[in-house]
XYZ file of N, CA and C in Angstrom:
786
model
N 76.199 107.049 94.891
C 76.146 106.776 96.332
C 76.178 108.079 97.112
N 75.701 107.927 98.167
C 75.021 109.520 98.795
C 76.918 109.571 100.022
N 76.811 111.091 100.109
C 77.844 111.484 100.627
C 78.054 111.264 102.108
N 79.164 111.775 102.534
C 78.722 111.974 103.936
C 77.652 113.164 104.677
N 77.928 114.122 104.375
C 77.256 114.779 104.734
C 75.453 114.451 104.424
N 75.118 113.918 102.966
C 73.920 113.663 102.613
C 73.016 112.297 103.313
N 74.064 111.428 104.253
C 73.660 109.928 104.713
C 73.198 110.484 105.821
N 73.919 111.813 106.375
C 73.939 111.923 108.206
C 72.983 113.303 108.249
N 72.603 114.103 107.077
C 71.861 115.180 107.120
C 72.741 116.400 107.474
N 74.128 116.507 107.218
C 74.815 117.079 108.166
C 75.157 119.077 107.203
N 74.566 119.843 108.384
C 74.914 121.148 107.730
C 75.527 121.567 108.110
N 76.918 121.740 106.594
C 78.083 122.708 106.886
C 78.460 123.381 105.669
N 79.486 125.359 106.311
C 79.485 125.802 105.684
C 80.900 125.282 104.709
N 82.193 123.999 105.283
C 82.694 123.475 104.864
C 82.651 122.650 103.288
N 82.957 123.543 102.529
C 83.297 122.393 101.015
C 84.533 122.576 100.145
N 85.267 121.033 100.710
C 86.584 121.618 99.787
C 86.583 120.185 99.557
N 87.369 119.956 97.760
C 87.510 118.847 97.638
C 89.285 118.521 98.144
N 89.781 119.186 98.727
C 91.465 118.991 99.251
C 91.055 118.668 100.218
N 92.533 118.512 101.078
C 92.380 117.963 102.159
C 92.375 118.636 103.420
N 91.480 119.113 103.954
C 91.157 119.503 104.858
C 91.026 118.953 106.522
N 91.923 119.299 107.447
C 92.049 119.262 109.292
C 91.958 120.220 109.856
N 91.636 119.342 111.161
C 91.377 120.465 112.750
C 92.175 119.283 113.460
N 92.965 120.056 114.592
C 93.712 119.364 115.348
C 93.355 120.392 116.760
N 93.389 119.314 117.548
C 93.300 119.513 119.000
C 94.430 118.902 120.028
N 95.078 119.665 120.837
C 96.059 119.210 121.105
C 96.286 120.227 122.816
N 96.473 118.730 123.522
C 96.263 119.133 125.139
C 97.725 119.444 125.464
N 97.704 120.159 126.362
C 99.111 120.910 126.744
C 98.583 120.867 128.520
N 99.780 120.653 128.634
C 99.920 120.810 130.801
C 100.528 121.578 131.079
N 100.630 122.059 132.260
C 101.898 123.022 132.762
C 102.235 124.564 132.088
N 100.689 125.210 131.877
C 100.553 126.510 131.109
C 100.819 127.402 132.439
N 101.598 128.355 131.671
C 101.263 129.784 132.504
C 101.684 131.135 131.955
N 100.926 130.849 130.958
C 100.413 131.844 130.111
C 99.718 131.711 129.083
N 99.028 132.387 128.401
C 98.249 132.562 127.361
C 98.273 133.425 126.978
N 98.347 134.059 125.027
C 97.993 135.023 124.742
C 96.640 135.065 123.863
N 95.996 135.421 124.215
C 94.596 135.196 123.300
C 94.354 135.639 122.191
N 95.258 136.459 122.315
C 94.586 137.745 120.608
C 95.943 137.235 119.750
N 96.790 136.431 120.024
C 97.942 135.711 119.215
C 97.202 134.752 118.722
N 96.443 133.813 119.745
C 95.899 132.511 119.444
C 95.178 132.533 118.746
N 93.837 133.675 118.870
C 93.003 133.832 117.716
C 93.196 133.756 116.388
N 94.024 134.890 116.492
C 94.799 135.671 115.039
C 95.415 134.219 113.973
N 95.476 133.159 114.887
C 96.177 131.785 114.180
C 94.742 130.891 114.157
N 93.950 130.983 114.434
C 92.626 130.054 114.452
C 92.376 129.205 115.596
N 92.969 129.576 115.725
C 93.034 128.814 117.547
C 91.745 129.144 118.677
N 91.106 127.762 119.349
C 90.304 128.326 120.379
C 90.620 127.404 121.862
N 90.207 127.773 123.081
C 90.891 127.124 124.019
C 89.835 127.053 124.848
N 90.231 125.531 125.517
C 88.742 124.801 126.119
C 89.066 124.224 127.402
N 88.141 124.021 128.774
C 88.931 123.508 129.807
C 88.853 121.908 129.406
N 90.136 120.837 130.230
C 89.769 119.547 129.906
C 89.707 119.136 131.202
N 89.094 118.009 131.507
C 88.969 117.927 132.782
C 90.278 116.455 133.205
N 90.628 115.811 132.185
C 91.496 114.987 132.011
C 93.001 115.235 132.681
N 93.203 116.765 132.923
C 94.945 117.516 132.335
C 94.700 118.128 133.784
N 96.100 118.107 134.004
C 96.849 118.504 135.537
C 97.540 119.746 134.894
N 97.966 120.423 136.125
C 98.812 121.269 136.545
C 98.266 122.388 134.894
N 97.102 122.577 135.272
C 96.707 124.048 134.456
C 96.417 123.452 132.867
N 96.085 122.548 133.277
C 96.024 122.167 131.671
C 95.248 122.661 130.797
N 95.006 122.218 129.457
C 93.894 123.055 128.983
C 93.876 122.443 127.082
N 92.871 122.382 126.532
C 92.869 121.615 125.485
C 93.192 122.972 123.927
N 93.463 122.973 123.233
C 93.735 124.272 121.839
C 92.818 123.291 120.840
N 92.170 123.951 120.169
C 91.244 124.034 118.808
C 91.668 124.184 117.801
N 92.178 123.962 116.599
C 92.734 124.983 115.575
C 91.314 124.652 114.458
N 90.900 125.802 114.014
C 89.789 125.520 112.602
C 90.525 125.083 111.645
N 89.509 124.145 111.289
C 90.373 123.350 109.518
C 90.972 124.482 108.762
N 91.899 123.463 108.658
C 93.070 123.647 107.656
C 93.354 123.164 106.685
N 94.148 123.407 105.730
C 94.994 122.379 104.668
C 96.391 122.060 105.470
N 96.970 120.961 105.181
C 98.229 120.334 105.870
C 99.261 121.296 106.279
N 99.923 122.286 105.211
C 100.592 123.728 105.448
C 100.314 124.167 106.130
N 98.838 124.546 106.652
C 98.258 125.989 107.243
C 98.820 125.231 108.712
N 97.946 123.979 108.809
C 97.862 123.259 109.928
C 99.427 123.520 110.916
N 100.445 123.381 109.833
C 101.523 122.652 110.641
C 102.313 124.433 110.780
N 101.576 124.964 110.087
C 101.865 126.112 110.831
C 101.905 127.015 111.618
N 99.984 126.780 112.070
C 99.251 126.974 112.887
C 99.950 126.523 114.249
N 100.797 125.058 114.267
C 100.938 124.097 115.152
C 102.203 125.028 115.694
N 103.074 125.723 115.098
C 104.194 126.600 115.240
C 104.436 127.451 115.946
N 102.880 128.112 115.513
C 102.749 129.571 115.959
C 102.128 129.182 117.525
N 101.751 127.977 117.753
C 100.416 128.053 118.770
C 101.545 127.807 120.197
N 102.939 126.683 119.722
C 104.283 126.606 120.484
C 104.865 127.639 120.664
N 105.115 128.356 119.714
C 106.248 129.948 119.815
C 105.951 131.135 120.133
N 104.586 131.419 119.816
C 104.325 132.802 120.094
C 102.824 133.091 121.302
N 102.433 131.501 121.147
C 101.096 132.150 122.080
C 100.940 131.314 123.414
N 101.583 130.117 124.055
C 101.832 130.196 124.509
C 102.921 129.928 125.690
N 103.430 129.372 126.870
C 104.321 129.152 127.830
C 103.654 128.552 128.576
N 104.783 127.464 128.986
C 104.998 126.534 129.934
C 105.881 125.828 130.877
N 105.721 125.853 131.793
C 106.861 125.291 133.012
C 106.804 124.223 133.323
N 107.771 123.141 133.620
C 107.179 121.762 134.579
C 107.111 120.919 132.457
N 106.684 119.791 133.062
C 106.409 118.651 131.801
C 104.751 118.901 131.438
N 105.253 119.598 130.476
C 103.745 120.036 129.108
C 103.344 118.644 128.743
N 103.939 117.669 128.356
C 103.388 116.536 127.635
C 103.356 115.615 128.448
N 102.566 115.500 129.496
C 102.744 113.915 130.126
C 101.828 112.679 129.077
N 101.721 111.835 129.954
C 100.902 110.750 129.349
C 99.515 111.074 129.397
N 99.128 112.175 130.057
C 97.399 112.534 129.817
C 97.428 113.332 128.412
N 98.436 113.744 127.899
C 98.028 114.794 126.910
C 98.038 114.039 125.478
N 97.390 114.480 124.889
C 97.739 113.796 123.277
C 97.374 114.621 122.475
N 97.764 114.412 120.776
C 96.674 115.284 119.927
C 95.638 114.838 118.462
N 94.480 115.159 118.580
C 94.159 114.110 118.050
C 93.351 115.202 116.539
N 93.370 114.363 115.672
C 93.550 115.027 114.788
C 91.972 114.759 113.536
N 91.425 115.690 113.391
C 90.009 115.329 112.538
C 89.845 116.007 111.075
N 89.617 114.700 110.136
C 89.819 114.781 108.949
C 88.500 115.062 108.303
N 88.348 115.859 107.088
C 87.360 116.224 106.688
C 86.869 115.335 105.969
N 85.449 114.826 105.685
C 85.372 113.651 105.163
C 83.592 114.239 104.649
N 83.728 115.420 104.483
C 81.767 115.724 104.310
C 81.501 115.465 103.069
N 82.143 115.322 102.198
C 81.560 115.689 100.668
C 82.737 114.098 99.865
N 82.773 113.277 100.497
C 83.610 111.876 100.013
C 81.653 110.886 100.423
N 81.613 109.697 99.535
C 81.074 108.919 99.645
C 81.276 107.802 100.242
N 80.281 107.063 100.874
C 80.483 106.563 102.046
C 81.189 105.214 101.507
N 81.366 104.771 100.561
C 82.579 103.823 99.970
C 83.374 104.159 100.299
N 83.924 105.287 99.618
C 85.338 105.783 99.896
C 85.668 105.673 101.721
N 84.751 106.818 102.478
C 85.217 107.054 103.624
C 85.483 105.333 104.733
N 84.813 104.504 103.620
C 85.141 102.708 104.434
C 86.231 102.179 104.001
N 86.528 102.657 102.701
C 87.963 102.361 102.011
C 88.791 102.731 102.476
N 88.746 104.111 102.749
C 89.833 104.422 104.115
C 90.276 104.071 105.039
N 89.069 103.506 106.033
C 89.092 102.706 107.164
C 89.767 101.117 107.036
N 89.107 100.810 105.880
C 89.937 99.535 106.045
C 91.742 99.479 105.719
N 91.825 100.582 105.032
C 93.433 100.636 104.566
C 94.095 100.745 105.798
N 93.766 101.751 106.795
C 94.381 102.100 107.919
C 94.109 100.418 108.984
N 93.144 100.023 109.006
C 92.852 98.871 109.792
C 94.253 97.874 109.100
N 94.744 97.840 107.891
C 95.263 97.021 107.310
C 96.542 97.499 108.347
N 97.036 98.856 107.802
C 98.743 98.975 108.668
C 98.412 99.417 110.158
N 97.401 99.262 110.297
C 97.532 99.741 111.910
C 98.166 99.837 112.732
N 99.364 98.870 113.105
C 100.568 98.611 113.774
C 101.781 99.887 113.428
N 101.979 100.330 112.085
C 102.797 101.301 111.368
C 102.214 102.527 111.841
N 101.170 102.723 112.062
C 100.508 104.072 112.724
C 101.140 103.966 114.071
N 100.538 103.252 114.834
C 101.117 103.292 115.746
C 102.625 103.508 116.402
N 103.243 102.886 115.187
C 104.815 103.079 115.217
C 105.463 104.148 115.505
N 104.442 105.409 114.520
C 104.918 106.374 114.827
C 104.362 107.414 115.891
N 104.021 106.932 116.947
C 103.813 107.572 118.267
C 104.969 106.926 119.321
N 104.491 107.639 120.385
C 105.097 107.228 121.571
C 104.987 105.673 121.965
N 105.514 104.695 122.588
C 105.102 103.274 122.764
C 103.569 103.271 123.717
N 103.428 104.008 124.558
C 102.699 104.066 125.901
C 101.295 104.384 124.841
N 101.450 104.917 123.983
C 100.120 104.987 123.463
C 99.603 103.957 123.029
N 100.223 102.518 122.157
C 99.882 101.142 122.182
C 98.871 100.545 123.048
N 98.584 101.217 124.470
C 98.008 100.511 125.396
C 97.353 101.244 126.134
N 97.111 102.924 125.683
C 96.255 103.677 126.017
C 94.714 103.222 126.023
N 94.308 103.806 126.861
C 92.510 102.893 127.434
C 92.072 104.073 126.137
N 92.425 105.480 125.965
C 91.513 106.502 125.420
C 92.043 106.257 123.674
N 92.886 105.288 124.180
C 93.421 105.537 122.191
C 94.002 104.003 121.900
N 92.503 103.074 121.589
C 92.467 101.649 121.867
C 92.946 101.240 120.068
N 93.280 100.377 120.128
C 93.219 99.659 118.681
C 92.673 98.808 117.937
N 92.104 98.757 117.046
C 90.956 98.050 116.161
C 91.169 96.947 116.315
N 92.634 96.268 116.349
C 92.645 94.973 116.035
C 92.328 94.645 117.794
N 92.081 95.295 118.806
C 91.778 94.579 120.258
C 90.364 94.934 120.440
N 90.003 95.277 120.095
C 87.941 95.605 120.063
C 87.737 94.287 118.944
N 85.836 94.304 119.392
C 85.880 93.545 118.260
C 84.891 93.914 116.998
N 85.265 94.788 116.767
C 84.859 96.025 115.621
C 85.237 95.000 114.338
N 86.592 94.452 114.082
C 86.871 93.595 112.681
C 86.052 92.975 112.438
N 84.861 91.959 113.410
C 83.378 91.278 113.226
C 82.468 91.859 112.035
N 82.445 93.297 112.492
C 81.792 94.003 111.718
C 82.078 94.551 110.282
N 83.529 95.128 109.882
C 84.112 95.206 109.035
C 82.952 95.517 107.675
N 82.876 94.365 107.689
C 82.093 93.759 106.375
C 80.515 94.526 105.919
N 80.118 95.083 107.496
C 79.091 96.004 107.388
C 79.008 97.528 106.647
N 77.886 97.530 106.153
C 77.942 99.387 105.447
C 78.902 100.195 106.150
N 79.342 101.477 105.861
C 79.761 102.115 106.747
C 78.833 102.778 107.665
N 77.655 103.466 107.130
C 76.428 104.068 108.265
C 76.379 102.607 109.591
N 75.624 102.230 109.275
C 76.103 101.012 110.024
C 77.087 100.593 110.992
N 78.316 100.559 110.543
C 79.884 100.258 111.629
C 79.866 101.948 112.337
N 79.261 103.042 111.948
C 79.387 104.372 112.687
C 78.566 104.095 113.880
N 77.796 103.613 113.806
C 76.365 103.455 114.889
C 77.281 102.674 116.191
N 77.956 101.719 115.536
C 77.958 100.751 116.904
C 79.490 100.946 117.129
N 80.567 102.321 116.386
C 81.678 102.237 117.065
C 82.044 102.797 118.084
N 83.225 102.898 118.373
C 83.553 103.303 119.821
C 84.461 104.331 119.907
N 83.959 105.553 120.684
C 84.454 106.906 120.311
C 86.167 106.769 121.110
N 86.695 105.989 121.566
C 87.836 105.899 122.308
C 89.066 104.617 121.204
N 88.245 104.499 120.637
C 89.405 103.915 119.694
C 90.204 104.465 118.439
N 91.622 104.116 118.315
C 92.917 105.054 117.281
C 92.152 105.988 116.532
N 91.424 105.240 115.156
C 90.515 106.000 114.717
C 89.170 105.487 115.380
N 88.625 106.541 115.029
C 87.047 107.164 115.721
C 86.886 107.574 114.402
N 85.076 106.731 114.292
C 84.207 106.749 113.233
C 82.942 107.885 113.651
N 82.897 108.135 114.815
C 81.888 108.174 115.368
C 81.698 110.026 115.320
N 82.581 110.831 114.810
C 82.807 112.323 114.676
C 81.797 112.386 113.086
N 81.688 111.416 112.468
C 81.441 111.120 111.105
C 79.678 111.623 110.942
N 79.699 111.039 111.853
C 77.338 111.624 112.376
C 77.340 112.564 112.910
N 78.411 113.351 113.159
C 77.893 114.838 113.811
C 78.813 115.913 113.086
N 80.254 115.568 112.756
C 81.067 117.012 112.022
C 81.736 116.492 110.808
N 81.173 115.000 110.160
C 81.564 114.988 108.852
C 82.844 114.608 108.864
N 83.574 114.762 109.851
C 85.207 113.955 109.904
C 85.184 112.304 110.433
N 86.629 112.185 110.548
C 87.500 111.159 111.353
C 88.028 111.455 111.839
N 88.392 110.734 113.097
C 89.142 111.120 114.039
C 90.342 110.300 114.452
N 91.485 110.697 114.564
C 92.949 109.991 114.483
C 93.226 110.238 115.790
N 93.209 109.485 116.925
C 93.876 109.644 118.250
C 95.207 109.322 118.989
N 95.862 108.752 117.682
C 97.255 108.461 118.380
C 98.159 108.704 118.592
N 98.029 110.467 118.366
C 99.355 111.244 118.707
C 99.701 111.900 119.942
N 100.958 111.582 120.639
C 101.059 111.721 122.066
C 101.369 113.662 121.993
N 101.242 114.038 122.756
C 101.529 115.080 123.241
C 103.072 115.637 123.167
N 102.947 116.487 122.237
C 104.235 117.331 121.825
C 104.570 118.326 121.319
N 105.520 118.796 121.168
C 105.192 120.523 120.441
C 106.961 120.297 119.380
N 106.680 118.951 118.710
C 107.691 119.059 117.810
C 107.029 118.869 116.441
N 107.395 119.846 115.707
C 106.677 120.161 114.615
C 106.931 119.230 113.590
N 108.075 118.640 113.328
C 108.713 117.494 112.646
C 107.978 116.749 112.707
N 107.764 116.097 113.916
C 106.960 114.584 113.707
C 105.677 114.946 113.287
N 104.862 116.310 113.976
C 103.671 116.456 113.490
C 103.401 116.267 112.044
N 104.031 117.121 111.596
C 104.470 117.600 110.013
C 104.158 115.888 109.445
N 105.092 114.772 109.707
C 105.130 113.425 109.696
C 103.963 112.907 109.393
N 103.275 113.083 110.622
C 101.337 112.494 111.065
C 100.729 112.990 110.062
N 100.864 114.274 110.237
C 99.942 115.006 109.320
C 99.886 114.456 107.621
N 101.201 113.910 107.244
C 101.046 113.937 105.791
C 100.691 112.003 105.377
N 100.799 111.646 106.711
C 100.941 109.975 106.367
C 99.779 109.611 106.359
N 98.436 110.906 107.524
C 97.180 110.776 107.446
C 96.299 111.008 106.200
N 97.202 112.127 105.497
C 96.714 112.950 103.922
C 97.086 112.004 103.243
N 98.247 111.080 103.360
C 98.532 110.210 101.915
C 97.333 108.857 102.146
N 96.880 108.418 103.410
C 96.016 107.378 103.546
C 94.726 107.952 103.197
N 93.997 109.330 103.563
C 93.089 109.403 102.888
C 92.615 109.852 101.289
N 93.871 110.075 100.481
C 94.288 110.261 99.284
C 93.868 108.983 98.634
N 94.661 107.614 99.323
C 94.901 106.589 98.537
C 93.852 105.727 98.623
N 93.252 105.985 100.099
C 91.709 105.240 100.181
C 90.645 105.516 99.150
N 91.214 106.729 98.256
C 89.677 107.445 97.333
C 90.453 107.013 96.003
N 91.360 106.518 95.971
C 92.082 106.273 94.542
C 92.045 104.527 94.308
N 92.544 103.886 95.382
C 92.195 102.226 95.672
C 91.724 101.543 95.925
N 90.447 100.590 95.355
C 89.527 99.732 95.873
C 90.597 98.708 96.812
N 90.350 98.426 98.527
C 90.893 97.338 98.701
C 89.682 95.889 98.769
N 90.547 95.435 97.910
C 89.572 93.931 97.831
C 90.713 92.527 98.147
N 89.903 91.687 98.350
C 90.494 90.065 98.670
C 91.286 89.950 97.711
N 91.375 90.259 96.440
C 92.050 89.700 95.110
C 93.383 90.492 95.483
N 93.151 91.813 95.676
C 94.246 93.234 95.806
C 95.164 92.375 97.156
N 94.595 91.941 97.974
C 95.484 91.595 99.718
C 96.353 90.137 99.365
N 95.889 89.357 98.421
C 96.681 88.184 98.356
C 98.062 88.713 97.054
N 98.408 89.652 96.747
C 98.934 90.219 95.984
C 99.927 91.126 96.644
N 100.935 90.568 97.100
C 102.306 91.299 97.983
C 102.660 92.499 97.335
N 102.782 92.580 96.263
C 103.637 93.239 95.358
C 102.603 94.878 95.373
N 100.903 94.242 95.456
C 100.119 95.621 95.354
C 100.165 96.007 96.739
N 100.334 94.675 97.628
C 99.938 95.581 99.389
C 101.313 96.411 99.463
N 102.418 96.192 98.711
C 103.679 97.163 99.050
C 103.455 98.462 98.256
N 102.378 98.610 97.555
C 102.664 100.123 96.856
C 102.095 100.698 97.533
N 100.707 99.721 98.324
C 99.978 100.748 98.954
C 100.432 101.292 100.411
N 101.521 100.328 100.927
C 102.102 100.922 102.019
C 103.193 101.818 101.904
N 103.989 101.871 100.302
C 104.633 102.992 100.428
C 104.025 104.268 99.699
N 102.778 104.059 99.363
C 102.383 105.362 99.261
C 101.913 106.052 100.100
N 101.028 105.109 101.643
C 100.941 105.977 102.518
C 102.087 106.634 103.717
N 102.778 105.427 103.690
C 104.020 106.001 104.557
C 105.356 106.596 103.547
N 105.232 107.144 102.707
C 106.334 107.587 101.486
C 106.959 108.590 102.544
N 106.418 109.310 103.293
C 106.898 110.453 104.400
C 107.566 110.158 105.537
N 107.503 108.907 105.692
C 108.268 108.303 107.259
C 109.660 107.739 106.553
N 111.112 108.569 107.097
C 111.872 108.067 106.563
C 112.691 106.761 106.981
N 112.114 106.382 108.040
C 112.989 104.743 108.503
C 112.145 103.807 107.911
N 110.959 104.247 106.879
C 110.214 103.128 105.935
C 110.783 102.821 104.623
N 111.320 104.075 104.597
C 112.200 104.204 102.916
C 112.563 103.038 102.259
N 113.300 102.335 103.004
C 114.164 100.862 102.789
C 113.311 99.838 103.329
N 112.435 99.578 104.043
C 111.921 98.629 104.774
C 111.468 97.602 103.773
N 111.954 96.397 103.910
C 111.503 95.414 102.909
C 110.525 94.807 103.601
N 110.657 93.939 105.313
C 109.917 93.432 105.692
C 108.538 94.413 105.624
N 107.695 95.015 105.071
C 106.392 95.967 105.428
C 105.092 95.468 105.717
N 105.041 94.086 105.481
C 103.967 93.654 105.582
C 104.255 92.164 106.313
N 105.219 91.791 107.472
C 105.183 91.014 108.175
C 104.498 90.447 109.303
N 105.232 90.145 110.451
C 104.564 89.895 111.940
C 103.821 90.768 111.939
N 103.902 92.081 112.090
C 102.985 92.775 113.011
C 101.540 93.439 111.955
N 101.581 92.694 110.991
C 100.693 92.994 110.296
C 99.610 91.277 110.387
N 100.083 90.385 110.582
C 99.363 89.046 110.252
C 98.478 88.963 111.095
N 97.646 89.520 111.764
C 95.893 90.099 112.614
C 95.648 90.437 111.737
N 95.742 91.934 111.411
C 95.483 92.800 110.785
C 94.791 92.422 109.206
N 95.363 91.358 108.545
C 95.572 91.380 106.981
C 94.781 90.311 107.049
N 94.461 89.458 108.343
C 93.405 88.725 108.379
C 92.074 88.933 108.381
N 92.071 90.113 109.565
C 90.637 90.783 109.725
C 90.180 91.253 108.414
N 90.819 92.092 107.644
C 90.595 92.835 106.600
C 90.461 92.107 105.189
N 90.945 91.107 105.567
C 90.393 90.342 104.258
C 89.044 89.243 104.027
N 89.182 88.758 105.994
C 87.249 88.812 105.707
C 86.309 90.076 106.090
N 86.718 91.217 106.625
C 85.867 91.905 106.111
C 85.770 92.704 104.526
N 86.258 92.292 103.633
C 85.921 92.749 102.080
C 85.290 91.611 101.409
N 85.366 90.289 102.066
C 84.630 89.480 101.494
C 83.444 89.358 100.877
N 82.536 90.337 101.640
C 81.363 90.463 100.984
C 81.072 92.118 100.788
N 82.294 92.487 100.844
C 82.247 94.441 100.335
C 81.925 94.418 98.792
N 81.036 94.750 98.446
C 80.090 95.363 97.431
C 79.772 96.358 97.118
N 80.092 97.767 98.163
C 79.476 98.745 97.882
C 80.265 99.673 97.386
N 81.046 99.531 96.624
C 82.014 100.791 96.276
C 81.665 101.611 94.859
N 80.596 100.770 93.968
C 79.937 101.478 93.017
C 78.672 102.469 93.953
């Protein structure tokens, strides 16, 4: 089965089979910048037209998860300053996964795993993001209709404003994760960052199929292998309750007629 990069024609000097991010992350209330700090960390800086009081959007070039959350460190401590509330509700950071050289099975296998806990993603943001217009959720579109379609296909007709965004996939070979609110605490990042690496890990290791979802016992390994990093999941017995019963619906008629993973 042809790759990502080989479905979309896409040329890059990017090839790693690890896991590779770029994170972008809006900040308010700047007044200062150092540029030749920011560089020196991979960092590039863009106006947004979204962001008040001096705002301004940061770039970081892909990374591996380490580099990233270090990058994220240096970009708070040493490069730059801010007065007034840096993180309002306009800011967020949204985070793009490398996906050029995975096959387009896999990169749908992914999608549907995350469509499965969707609610648990969300968990770990701010509440206000739940109901963000720019960072919508799968299960309130009606994208699950489609599910069942190729992935080239569900890229065409998705919608660049929803949690994940398929739609980075036809032009830079990633995904795009939008549901992290605006912050400069490295902890939780650190958090995101690895719960996103363990879901796209487990999406390339696990066929999810109809047989796999009526099977409690397999939907719990696969939720503690992607959330193994969130520690108020540690113990969680209920994991696949209320706020999953949309979710485990949509996703199990869309594999109904999923076929394409050879």
């Amino acid at each position: 089965m042809a790759t990502i990069r080989e479905a979309f024609g896409l040329f890059s000097s990017i090839a790693s089979p690890d896991f590779l991010a770029g994170m972008e992350c809006e900040i308010e209330g700047l007044t200062a910048i150092n540029n030749g700090t920011l560089q020196s960390l991979g960092w590039s800086v863009t106006e947004d037209g979204s962001l008040r009081n001096n705002g301004q959007e940061f770039i970081s070039v892909p990374s591996s998860l380490e580099e990233l959350v270090e990058k994220f460190k240096g970009l708070h401590t040493v490069s730059i300053k801010t007065s007034g509330e840096a993180f309002s509700e306009r800011t967020s950071i949204h985070v793009h996964v490398n996906c050029l050289d995975l096959e387009l099975s896999r990169v749908k296998n992914i999608m549907l795993w995350y469509a499965l806990f969707e609610p648990y993603f969300f968990s770990l943001v701010k509440p206000e993001r739940v109901n963000n217009i720019f960072c919508v959720q799968l299960s309130q579109t009606v994208l699950p209709d489609s599910y069942k379609q190729p992935l080239k296909s569900l890229v065409h007709k998705w919608s660049k404003y929803t949690a994940l965004n398929l739609l980075p996939l036809a032009e830079l070979g990633t995904i795009e994760f939008r549901h992290m609110h605006g912050t400069n605490d490295p902890v939780a990042v650190e958090q995101w960052l690895r719960t996103i690496k363990n879901l796209w890990e487990f999406g390339q290791k696990v066929q999810i199929t109809r047989n796999l979802l009526i099977k409690p016992e397999e939907v719990k390994k696969a939720f503690n292998y992607i959330f193994e990093d969130v520690p108020a999941y540690q113990d969680a017995d209920d994991f696949v309750g209320f706020n999953t019963q949309n979710s485990i619906i949509d996703v199990k008629l869309g594999v109904m007629l999923y076929r394409d993973w050879e």
